[in-house]
Amino acid sequence: MKVGLVDVDGHNFPNLALMKISAWHKADGDVVEWANSLEYYDVVYMAKVFTFTPDDLQAYQTDTLIQGGTGYNIALTLPEHIEHVYPDYELYGVEDTAYGYLTRGCPRQCPFCIVAQKEGVQSVKVANLIEFWQGQKKIKLLDPNILACSNWQELLKQIADSGAEVDFTQGLDARLLTNEKVEAIQACKYKILHFAWDNANDDFTPKVLAKYAGKWGLRQDKLKVYVLTNYNSTHAQDLYRIYKLREIGYDPFVMIYDKYNAPVKTRHLQRWCNNKIIFNSEPDFANYNPKRGVRP
Ligand code: SF4
């Protein structure tokens, strides 16, 4: 069989589903390549992660076109026999990083997030690390909420025992931190940690973050906390979270919901906060001049 793949909205992040599809077909002796609209393929797989990115409207020559990913259809998942194959990292030329999920699902059901709808309202173990890691120096974990899984201890130990540098790319749920979980995270090798303070009315997250601020062994600029804006929060609440996080030893990182329709002020806030040269040289947003960068 000749198999064509299309990563519709891929940027710098390899598409895990396509890497698994590629591995599965190659193991069967099929020819797998990035689809070209001039060639005929027995099957073409198109993957689209985001709902807001443009579609690929090229007409691919195939009798079987399969479109998957959140950007097309959140109900369509990989069949089990493909879901659990070792990804074909060569597809993207990825050499020393492993990508994957140890758990799926999240009990939080944040209204702006599709994880609960897509993966379920429980965080459930779906794999052991060895399923997608074979000695790479780095691991990019895609789990939505590993700390909510009842197997957190076993899974974090697998990561720690690997000796690989882990990036919890989707952020750790600070509200679930306990002394035991902090110790299990500390046992892992990491260079940066991500958390989130998405709900402006949640006053528990900053308390927990403050409690453990000195425990991570990282500089403040390596302790990132996503701050969701333009979703049920006022500008004053956005600013409050940014200032509070800086005060308690973390590095705020503004995320904008529906960025294309967000107020200009929120986009300026994002530029000021996320550009650390600007943020560190002008600590007060009131003095930030978006035309000049900072006040002279
Ligand atoms: S905690 Fe994170 S993964 Fe879970 S529902 Fe909220 S945003 Fe989504």
Coordinates of C-alpha atoms and ligand atoms in Angstrom, one line a residue, residues 106 108-110 112-113 115 144 175, ligand 1:
C106 CA -9.3 15.2 33.3
R108 CA -11.8 19.4 36.1
Q109 CA -14.1 20.0 33.1
C110 CA -13.0 23.6 32.6
F112 CA -13.0 26.4 27.8
C113 CA -11.2 23.0 27.4
V115 CA -10.2 17.4 27.2
P144 CA -3.7 16.8 30.4
R175 CA -4.4 22.4 43.1
Ligands
SF4_1 S1 -7.5 21.2 34.3 FE1 -6.5 21.5 32.3 S2 -6.9 19.6 31.1 FE2 -8.3 19.7 32.9 S3 -10.2 20.5 32.0 FE3 -9.0 22.2 33.0 S4 -7.8 23.1 31.3 FE4 -8.5 21.0 30.6

